[in-house]
Amino acid sequence: MAEVLVLRNARAVATLAGGTRRGAAQGDAAVISRDDATLALAILDGRIAAVGPAEEVDRVLAGLGLDPTDQPALDAAGGLLTPGLVDPHTHLLFGGTRERELMLRQRGAGYLEILAAGGGILSTVDHTREASAGQLHAHGRRWLAEMLSHGVTTAEVKTGYGLDLDTELRCLEVAGRLDREGPVELVPTYLGAHAVPRELRGRPDAVDDHLDDIIVNQLPRVAEQGIARFCDVFCELGVFDADQSRRVLLAGRAHGLAPRLHADEIHDSLGAALAAELRAASADHLAAISADGIEALGRAADAGTAVVATLLPATTLYLMSSHYAPARALIERGVPVAIGTDFNPGTSPTPNLQLVLSLACLQLKMTPQEALVAATANSARAVDLEGTHGTLEIGRQADVVAWAVPSVEQLPTWLGADLVRSVVKRGRIVVDRARATAG
Ligand code: IZC
Ligand code: ZN
């Protein structure tokens, strides 16, 4: 027997038909709407079988020999349906907390200054190395539940708080287990080049020593373990420069891990140009990208080898900076833009991608449709899941959110409100709340 689920009574459906978008097209989430709330979406064996006016969806079901009046149904209550959100940048797994840094920054300390003084990432590394797999797993479950309850059905998850082989492998192991357990699907990234570990600091060749450890010892074992899909690096002035970052990413690629990078977060560090050169899946942050960097990403997009610009405005907010990534210039230059939480204990302790949708509108000046595209089709592309995730097209994996608002335009409006009504992952209901539709 086929497993069927029909979502009914939707007023709008953002289908994202066609997938990844850039330029003016980023502003079109392919929304269908009906004022009498008679849109439906049918799921068969975990894949989308039909979407549109209920009478058309029912005709498809009947054509499959299924009685449309006698199938399990989920009430969208006059709300909006979108693809499950994809969070393309999280540091989900860590030990300890970093609330002290908030007050240090209030008194004027800079992010890189705190790191150079042995705090920041390095303090999280100390606590993560001490955490057992069981503790990291419990922590991961706790925060994944929160991501899911805000509409995220797939999330990228980075290592980078071990920096040594044992802890990096342990975090990947835990990420693999959390992914198998579900319901949130995880895309693991190896980020051994997040910082130079404390034990090497002070040596004249500390950076090169850590890069050698990554390239000679860690990457082969990470590849052999077979869990990581991407290799990432923190390309930033005073952390890893573009040449050092290139070394790591090329070595990762030689081991089958596709490149992505933290680029131009705080200073222009030539990260965007490096991402374009390596045809990375994604260049992330970009709050300090130069005009040349934007042009490099624009040319890559024009050449059909687009690097997704993954913007993380919650980080800029939390760092109390007013220097947000130039989303409008990137969109105008034809670069596909995605958004993510950057969930981590130091610079963006928010698991809430719905809040980031609001920040994309308020601070990056993206339209609600551009922001939704950024958190679905384009973020799916940023984690190499284009073709299966991020749209509500026939045959795609049935990851769907029913929102308690009637339109895409209302989604970023209710700032900080919890607007998820139901979440469906691979055709199964994983969140279901009787929450009235706003507006
Ligand atoms: O723990 O500070 N930027 N990595 C690069 C981070 C922020 C996370 C952290
Ligand atoms: Zn990050």
Short mmCIF file of C-alpha atoms and ligand atoms in Angstrom, two decimals:
data_model
loop_
_atom_site.label_atom_id
_atom_site.label_comp_id
_atom_site.label_asym_id
_atom_site.label_seq_id
_atom_site.Cartn_x
_atom_site.Cartn_y
_atom_site.Cartn_z
CA MET A 1 0.00 0.00 0.00
CA ALA A 2 1.22 3.45 -0.91
CA GLU A 3 1.65 5.88 1.98
CA VAL A 4 -0.43 8.98 1.24
CA LEU A 5 -0.82 12.37 2.93
CA VAL A 6 -2.84 15.29 1.56
CA LEU A 7 -2.38 18.85 2.86
CA ARG A 8 -5.62 20.76 2.31
CA ASN A 9 -7.14 24.23 2.73
CA ALA A 10 -4.04 26.23 1.89
CA ARG A 11 -4.51 29.81 0.78
CA ALA A 12 -1.06 30.09 -0.81
CA VAL A 13 1.69 27.69 -1.87
CA ALA A 14 5.23 28.87 -2.59
CA THR A 15 6.37 26.11 -4.95
CA LEU A 16 9.83 27.51 -5.82
CA ALA A 17 9.32 25.70 -9.13
CA GLY A 18 12.50 25.71 -11.18
CA GLY A 19 14.83 25.66 -8.17
CA THR A 20 17.79 27.99 -7.60
CA ARG A 21 17.27 31.60 -8.58
CA ARG A 22 19.47 34.66 -9.03
CA GLY A 23 19.09 38.29 -10.03
CA ALA A 24 15.54 39.55 -10.53
CA ALA A 25 14.29 35.94 -10.47
CA GLN A 26 15.30 35.68 -6.80
CA GLY A 27 12.24 37.81 -6.07
CA ASP A 28 9.81 35.23 -7.46
CA ALA A 29 9.08 32.24 -5.21
CA ALA A 30 6.52 30.85 -7.73
CA VAL A 31 3.55 31.43 -5.45
CA ILE A 32 0.08 30.20 -6.29
CA SER A 33 -2.81 31.51 -4.22
CA ARG A 34 -6.56 31.18 -3.91
CA ASP A 35 -8.60 33.45 -1.67
CA ASP A 36 -11.04 30.65 -0.81
CA ALA A 37 -8.16 28.53 0.58
CA THR A 38 -8.73 25.52 -1.65
CA LEU A 39 -5.14 24.70 -2.58
CA ALA A 40 -3.82 21.21 -1.81
CA LEU A 41 -0.62 19.21 -1.94
CA ALA A 42 -0.56 15.42 -2.19
CA ILE A 43 2.32 13.23 -1.04
CA LEU A 44 2.86 9.65 -2.10
CA ASP A 45 5.56 7.51 -0.49
CA GLY A 46 7.53 10.52 0.73
CA ARG A 47 7.50 12.39 -2.58
CA ILE A 48 5.31 15.18 -3.88
CA ALA A 49 2.68 13.75 -6.24
CA ALA A 50 0.52 16.81 -6.97
CA VAL A 51 0.21 20.45 -5.95
CA GLY A 52 -2.36 23.10 -6.90
CA PRO A 53 -6.15 23.63 -6.76
CA ALA A 54 -7.80 20.84 -4.76
CA GLU A 55 -9.87 19.65 -7.73
CA GLU A 56 -6.67 19.09 -9.78
CA VAL A 57 -4.90 17.35 -6.90
CA ASP A 58 -7.96 15.12 -6.37
CA ARG A 59 -7.98 14.24 -10.07
CA VAL A 60 -4.35 13.11 -9.81
CA LEU A 61 -5.20 10.96 -6.75
CA ALA A 62 -8.18 9.42 -8.53
CA GLY A 63 -5.96 8.72 -11.53
CA LEU A 64 -3.69 6.73 -9.21
CA GLY A 65 -6.71 4.64 -8.13
CA LEU A 66 -6.96 6.45 -4.75
CA ASP A 67 -10.26 7.78 -3.38
CA PRO A 68 -9.47 11.47 -2.67
CA THR A 69 -12.10 11.63 0.10
CA ASP A 70 -10.56 8.73 1.96
CA GLN A 71 -6.88 9.68 2.42
CA PRO A 72 -5.03 10.90 5.53
CA ALA A 73 -5.23 14.70 5.48
CA LEU A 74 -3.56 17.60 7.22
CA ASP A 75 -5.43 20.91 7.57
CA ALA A 76 -3.43 23.98 6.48
CA ALA A 77 -6.23 26.16 7.95
CA GLY A 78 -6.06 28.88 5.31
CA GLY A 79 -2.30 29.25 5.69
CA LEU A 80 0.78 29.20 3.48
CA LEU A 81 2.70 26.09 2.39
CA THR A 82 6.42 26.31 1.65
CA PRO A 83 9.23 23.80 1.23
CA GLY A 84 10.87 22.77 4.50
CA LEU A 85 13.50 25.40 5.27
CA VAL A 86 17.14 24.46 4.67
CA ASP A 87 19.67 26.02 7.08
CA PRO A 88 22.94 26.00 5.10
CA HIS A 89 25.33 27.12 7.89
CA THR A 90 25.31 25.86 11.48
CA HIS A 91 27.93 24.99 14.08
CA LEU A 92 25.41 22.72 15.84
CA LEU A 93 27.74 20.59 17.95
CA PHE A 94 29.71 22.20 20.78
CA GLY A 95 30.33 22.11 24.51
CA GLY A 96 30.02 25.05 26.89
CA THR A 97 28.56 28.51 26.41
CA ARG A 98 29.96 31.98 25.65
CA GLU A 99 27.62 34.49 27.26
CA ARG A 100 30.63 36.30 28.77
CA GLU A 101 31.64 37.55 25.31
CA LEU A 102 28.44 39.53 24.99
CA MET A 103 29.47 41.73 27.86
CA LEU A 104 33.07 41.95 26.65
CA ARG A 105 31.75 43.24 23.33
CA GLN A 106 29.44 45.68 25.08
CA ARG A 107 32.60 47.15 26.58
CA GLY A 108 34.18 47.42 23.15
CA ALA A 109 36.17 44.19 22.68
CA GLY A 110 36.30 42.94 19.07
CA TYR A 111 35.53 39.37 17.95
CA LEU A 112 39.05 38.70 16.62
CA GLU A 113 40.59 40.34 19.69
CA ILE A 114 38.74 37.90 21.98
CA LEU A 115 39.92 35.00 19.80
CA ALA A 116 43.54 36.22 19.79
CA ALA A 117 43.40 36.36 23.61
CA GLY A 118 42.54 32.65 23.68
CA GLY A 119 38.77 33.08 24.09
CA GLY A 120 36.06 32.78 21.46
CA ILE A 121 36.35 29.63 19.34
CA LEU A 122 39.21 28.37 21.55
CA SER A 123 37.08 28.43 24.69
CA THR A 124 34.43 26.38 22.89
CA VAL A 125 37.18 23.99 21.73
CA ASP A 126 38.22 23.39 25.36
CA HIS A 127 34.66 22.43 26.34
CA THR A 128 33.96 20.41 23.19
CA ARG A 129 37.09 18.30 23.65
CA GLU A 130 35.83 17.44 27.15
CA ALA A 131 32.34 16.50 25.95
CA SER A 132 31.50 12.85 25.38
CA ALA A 133 29.70 11.64 22.27
CA GLY A 134 26.60 11.13 24.45
CA GLN A 135 26.72 14.71 25.72
CA LEU A 136 27.20 16.12 22.23
CA HIS A 137 24.35 13.97 20.98
CA ALA A 138 21.97 15.19 23.71
CA HIS A 139 22.98 18.79 23.00
CA GLY A 140 22.44 18.25 19.25
CA ARG A 141 18.98 16.77 19.78
CA ARG A 142 17.97 19.65 22.02
CA TRP A 143 18.82 22.30 19.44
CA LEU A 144 17.67 20.36 16.39
CA ALA A 145 14.22 20.15 17.99
CA GLU A 146 14.22 23.92 18.21
CA MET A 147 15.32 24.31 14.58
CA LEU A 148 12.58 21.94 13.47
CA SER A 149 9.92 23.76 15.45
CA HIS A 150 10.83 26.88 13.43
CA GLY A 151 10.41 25.08 10.12
CA VAL A 152 13.90 23.72 9.35
CA THR A 153 13.85 20.20 7.86
CA THR A 154 17.49 20.08 6.67
CA ALA A 155 20.59 21.66 8.18
CA GLU A 156 24.27 21.77 7.36
CA VAL A 157 26.41 21.05 10.45
CA LYS A 158 30.10 21.88 10.84
CA THR A 159 32.79 20.48 13.06
CA GLY A 160 35.57 22.90 14.00
CA TYR A 161 35.37 22.87 17.79
CA GLY A 162 37.73 19.91 18.13
CA LEU A 163 40.60 20.95 15.86
CA ASP A 164 42.26 17.65 16.83
CA LEU A 165 41.51 14.42 15.01
CA ASP A 166 39.70 12.61 17.85
CA THR A 167 37.23 15.37 18.59
CA GLU A 168 36.64 16.21 14.94
CA LEU A 169 35.83 12.54 14.20
CA ARG A 170 33.63 12.33 17.32
CA CYS A 171 31.58 15.33 16.21
CA LEU A 172 31.17 13.88 12.71
CA GLU A 173 30.11 10.55 14.24
CA VAL A 174 27.46 12.34 16.33
CA ALA A 175 26.28 14.32 13.29
CA GLY A 176 25.92 11.06 11.36
CA ARG A 177 23.91 9.50 14.18
CA LEU A 178 21.62 12.53 14.54
CA ASP A 179 21.01 12.46 10.79
CA ARG A 180 20.10 8.77 10.84
CA GLU A 181 17.73 9.30 13.76
CA GLY A 182 16.03 12.29 12.10
CA PRO A 183 13.70 13.89 11.51
CA VAL A 184 15.99 16.82 10.66
CA GLU A 185 18.32 15.77 7.86
CA LEU A 186 21.96 16.84 8.31
CA VAL A 187 24.70 17.68 5.83
CA PRO A 188 28.04 17.34 7.68
CA THR A 189 31.02 19.62 6.98
CA TYR A 190 34.57 19.16 8.24
CA LEU A 191 35.97 22.48 9.55
CA GLY A 192 39.36 21.48 11.00
CA ALA A 193 40.64 24.88 9.81
CA HIS A 194 38.40 26.93 12.10
CA ALA A 195 41.31 28.21 14.23
CA VAL A 196 44.86 27.27 15.23
CA PRO A 197 44.52 25.13 18.38
CA ARG A 198 45.82 26.34 21.71
CA GLU A 199 48.57 23.67 21.90
CA LEU A 200 50.25 25.03 18.75
CA ARG A 201 49.95 28.74 19.52
CA GLY A 202 53.15 30.60 20.19
CA ARG A 203 55.19 28.42 17.83
CA PRO A 204 56.71 30.34 14.91
CA ASP A 205 55.03 28.06 12.35
CA ALA A 206 51.82 27.43 14.26
CA VAL A 207 49.50 28.02 11.29
CA ASP A 208 51.49 25.81 8.93
CA ASP A 209 51.82 23.13 11.60
CA HIS A 210 48.06 23.01 12.00
CA LEU A 211 47.51 22.98 8.22
CA ASP A 212 50.01 20.12 7.90
CA ASP A 213 48.14 18.20 10.61
CA ILE A 214 44.87 18.76 8.74
CA ILE A 215 46.24 17.80 5.36
CA VAL A 216 48.48 14.91 6.36
CA ASN A 217 46.64 13.40 9.34
CA GLN A 218 43.08 14.60 9.66
CA LEU A 219 41.66 14.79 6.13
CA PRO A 220 42.57 11.20 5.17
CA ARG A 221 40.87 9.88 8.33
CA VAL A 222 37.84 12.14 7.91
CA ALA A 223 37.46 10.92 4.32
CA GLU A 224 37.88 7.31 5.39
CA GLN A 225 35.16 7.73 8.04
CA GLY A 226 32.88 8.80 5.17
CA ILE A 227 30.46 11.11 6.99
CA ALA A 228 31.59 14.63 5.94
CA ARG A 229 30.38 15.95 2.59
CA PHE A 230 32.15 19.33 2.58
CA CYS A 231 35.43 20.87 3.71
CA ASP A 232 35.26 24.41 5.11
CA VAL A 233 37.85 26.96 6.30
CA PHE A 234 37.66 30.24 8.26
CA CYS A 235 39.33 32.49 5.66
CA GLU A 236 39.83 35.70 7.63
CA LEU A 237 42.57 38.22 8.34
CA GLY A 238 44.57 36.84 11.27
CA VAL A 239 43.02 33.35 11.08
CA PHE A 240 43.74 31.64 7.70
CA ASP A 241 44.65 33.75 4.68
CA ALA A 242 43.51 32.99 1.13
CA ASP A 243 46.63 30.96 0.24
CA GLN A 244 46.38 28.87 3.40
CA SER A 245 42.64 28.43 2.82
CA ARG A 246 43.26 27.31 -0.77
CA ARG A 247 45.69 24.63 0.44
CA VAL A 248 43.10 23.19 2.84
CA LEU A 249 40.23 23.29 0.36
CA LEU A 250 42.24 21.69 -2.47
CA ALA A 251 43.39 18.93 -0.11
CA GLY A 252 39.77 18.43 0.98
CA ARG A 253 38.67 18.20 -2.63
CA ALA A 254 41.36 15.61 -3.35
CA HIS A 255 39.72 13.53 -0.60
CA GLY A 256 36.25 13.94 -2.13
CA LEU A 257 35.05 16.78 0.13
CA ALA A 258 33.56 19.69 -1.82
CA PRO A 259 34.79 23.18 -0.84
CA ARG A 260 32.78 25.88 0.97
CA LEU A 261 34.19 28.69 3.09
CA HIS A 262 33.77 31.37 5.71
CA ALA A 263 34.65 34.36 3.52
CA ASP A 264 35.13 38.04 4.26
CA GLU A 265 33.18 37.95 7.54
CA ILE A 266 35.01 40.75 9.34
CA HIS A 267 37.63 41.98 6.85
CA ASP A 268 37.93 41.67 3.11
CA SER A 269 40.23 38.63 3.06
CA LEU A 270 39.93 37.74 -0.65
CA GLY A 271 37.60 34.92 0.37
CA ALA A 272 34.93 35.57 -2.26
CA ALA A 273 37.51 35.52 -5.07
CA LEU A 274 38.89 32.25 -3.69
CA ALA A 275 35.37 30.76 -3.59
CA ALA A 276 34.87 31.75 -7.24
CA GLU A 277 38.28 30.38 -8.24
CA LEU A 278 37.56 27.01 -6.59
CA ARG A 279 33.91 26.96 -7.67
CA ALA A 280 32.99 26.42 -4.05
CA ALA A 281 29.40 25.42 -3.29
CA SER A 282 29.04 28.48 -1.10
CA ALA A 283 30.84 31.58 0.17
CA ASP A 284 29.46 32.43 3.61
CA HIS A 285 29.11 35.69 5.61
CA LEU A 286 30.49 38.25 3.08
CA ALA A 287 29.74 41.18 5.40
CA ALA A 288 33.09 42.69 4.34
CA ILE A 289 33.15 41.56 0.69
CA SER A 290 34.87 44.00 -1.71
CA ALA A 291 33.56 45.25 -5.05
CA ASP A 292 36.08 42.87 -6.70
CA GLY A 293 34.70 40.02 -4.62
CA ILE A 294 31.14 40.75 -5.76
CA GLU A 295 32.37 40.90 -9.34
CA ALA A 296 34.18 37.54 -8.99
CA LEU A 297 30.99 35.87 -7.71
CA GLY A 298 28.97 37.59 -10.45
CA ARG A 299 31.28 36.27 -13.15
CA ALA A 300 31.12 32.74 -11.73
CA ALA A 301 27.31 32.94 -11.80
CA ASP A 302 27.31 34.23 -15.40
CA ALA A 303 29.59 31.36 -16.40
CA GLY A 304 27.12 28.81 -14.99
CA THR A 305 29.33 27.80 -12.06
CA ALA A 306 27.52 29.89 -9.47
CA VAL A 307 28.86 30.02 -5.95
CA VAL A 308 25.95 30.67 -3.59
CA ALA A 309 26.43 33.73 -1.37
CA THR A 310 25.20 32.49 2.03
CA LEU A 311 24.44 35.53 4.21
CA LEU A 312 24.17 35.30 8.00
CA PRO A 313 22.57 38.51 9.29
CA ALA A 314 21.89 37.18 12.81
CA THR A 315 25.68 37.10 13.30
CA THR A 316 26.05 40.75 12.31
CA LEU A 317 23.25 41.65 14.71
CA TYR A 318 24.70 39.59 17.55
CA LEU A 319 28.20 41.06 17.01
CA MET A 320 26.53 44.45 17.45
CA SER A 321 27.89 45.54 14.10
CA SER A 322 26.02 47.77 11.69
CA HIS A 323 27.95 46.45 8.70
CA TYR A 324 25.61 43.95 7.04
CA ALA A 325 26.42 41.93 3.91
CA PRO A 326 25.55 43.80 0.69
CA ALA A 327 22.63 41.57 -0.27
CA ARG A 328 21.17 44.05 -2.77
CA ALA A 329 24.46 44.46 -4.64
CA LEU A 330 24.90 40.66 -4.77
CA ILE A 331 21.37 40.11 -6.08
CA GLU A 332 21.76 42.95 -8.61
CA ARG A 333 25.01 41.38 -9.87
CA GLY A 334 23.20 38.07 -10.41
CA VAL A 335 24.68 36.10 -7.52
CA PRO A 336 22.27 33.54 -5.98
CA VAL A 337 21.79 34.49 -2.32
CA ALA A 338 20.99 32.07 0.53
CA ILE A 339 20.50 32.81 4.24
CA GLY A 340 21.36 30.76 7.33
CA THR A 341 21.42 31.03 11.11
CA ASP A 342 25.18 30.42 11.69
CA PHE A 343 23.95 28.78 14.92
CA ASN A 344 26.96 28.78 17.29
CA PRO A 345 27.58 29.70 20.95
CA GLY A 346 29.64 32.84 20.35
CA THR A 347 28.41 34.95 17.46
CA SER A 348 24.92 33.69 16.64
CA PRO A 349 23.25 31.66 19.37
CA THR A 350 19.95 31.45 17.49
CA PRO A 351 18.51 28.23 16.08
CA ASN A 352 15.65 30.21 14.52
CA LEU A 353 15.84 30.52 10.72
CA GLN A 354 12.41 32.15 10.74
CA LEU A 355 13.93 35.05 12.67
CA VAL A 356 16.70 35.23 10.06
CA LEU A 357 14.03 35.56 7.34
CA SER A 358 12.86 38.68 9.17
CA LEU A 359 16.43 40.01 9.53
CA ALA A 360 17.02 39.43 5.81
CA CYS A 361 14.12 41.79 5.12
CA LEU A 362 14.87 44.33 7.84
CA GLN A 363 18.67 44.52 7.63
CA LEU A 364 19.63 43.12 4.23
CA LYS A 365 16.68 44.86 2.53
CA MET A 366 15.60 41.67 0.79
CA THR A 367 11.93 41.27 -0.12
CA PRO A 368 9.94 38.52 1.66
CA GLN A 369 9.99 36.42 -1.53
CA GLU A 370 13.76 36.91 -1.98
CA ALA A 371 14.28 35.86 1.63
CA LEU A 372 12.10 32.76 1.24
CA VAL A 373 13.99 31.77 -1.93
CA ALA A 374 17.20 32.26 0.08
CA ALA A 375 16.04 29.85 2.82
CA THR A 376 14.71 27.14 0.50
CA ALA A 377 15.78 26.66 -3.14
CA ASN A 378 19.03 28.63 -2.87
CA SER A 379 20.05 27.21 0.50
CA ALA A 380 19.37 23.70 -0.86
CA ARG A 381 21.78 24.54 -3.68
CA ALA A 382 24.34 25.84 -1.16
CA VAL A 383 24.49 22.37 0.42
CA ASP A 384 24.39 20.55 -2.91
CA LEU A 385 20.82 19.29 -2.50
CA GLU A 386 19.37 21.06 -5.52
CA GLY A 387 17.19 18.63 -7.44
CA THR A 388 15.73 16.92 -4.37
CA HIS A 389 15.22 19.63 -1.73
CA GLY A 390 14.03 23.22 -1.50
CA THR A 391 11.04 23.18 -3.87
CA LEU A 392 7.50 21.78 -3.90
CA GLU A 393 7.67 20.20 -7.36
CA ILE A 394 6.32 16.83 -8.38
CA GLY A 395 8.82 14.08 -7.56
CA ARG A 396 10.75 16.09 -4.97
CA GLN A 397 11.26 14.88 -1.41
CA ALA A 398 8.12 15.86 0.53
CA ASP A 399 9.57 18.29 3.11
CA VAL A 400 6.80 20.82 3.69
CA VAL A 401 5.93 23.50 6.25
CA ALA A 402 2.36 24.71 6.82
CA TRP A 403 2.58 28.23 8.29
CA ALA A 404 -0.01 30.02 10.40
CA VAL A 405 0.10 33.01 8.05
CA PRO A 406 -1.75 33.31 4.73
CA SER A 407 1.02 34.75 2.54
CA VAL A 408 4.79 34.88 1.95
CA GLU A 409 4.65 38.60 2.73
CA GLN A 410 3.39 37.91 6.28
CA LEU A 411 6.08 35.34 7.05
CA PRO A 412 8.80 37.87 8.08
CA THR A 413 6.28 40.31 9.53
CA TRP A 414 5.50 38.84 12.97
CA LEU A 415 8.99 39.36 14.34
CA GLY A 416 10.04 36.56 16.66
CA ALA A 417 6.62 34.92 16.68
CA ASP A 418 6.42 31.17 16.31
CA LEU A 419 4.42 30.72 13.10
CA VAL A 420 4.83 27.05 12.29
CA ARG A 421 1.57 25.10 12.23
CA SER A 422 2.80 21.76 10.87
CA VAL A 423 5.99 20.27 9.49
CA VAL A 424 6.18 17.26 7.18
CA LYS A 425 9.53 15.51 6.62
CA ARG A 426 9.81 12.86 3.86
CA GLY A 427 6.01 12.65 3.80
CA ARG A 428 5.58 12.13 7.56
CA ILE A 429 4.04 14.62 9.99
CA VAL A 430 6.76 15.59 12.50
CA VAL A 431 5.25 18.78 13.99
CA ASP A 432 1.50 19.37 14.28
CA ARG A 433 -0.06 22.19 16.24
CA ALA A 434 -3.60 23.49 16.18
CA ARG A 435 -2.50 27.09 15.74
CA ALA A 436 -4.90 29.62 14.18
CA THR A 437 -3.78 31.43 11.04
CA ALA A 438 -2.87 35.08 11.56
CA GLY A 439 -4.23 38.01 9.55
O1 IZC B 1 32.50 30.06 17.53
O2 IZC B 1 32.96 32.10 16.99
N1 IZC B 1 32.96 33.07 12.85
N2 IZC B 1 33.34 31.03 13.42
C1 IZC B 1 33.71 31.96 12.45
C2 IZC B 1 32.49 31.48 14.27
C3 IZC B 1 32.22 32.80 13.91
C4 IZC B 1 31.90 30.72 15.37
C5 IZC B 1 32.51 30.98 16.70
ZN ZN B 2 30.28 29.80 10.71
#
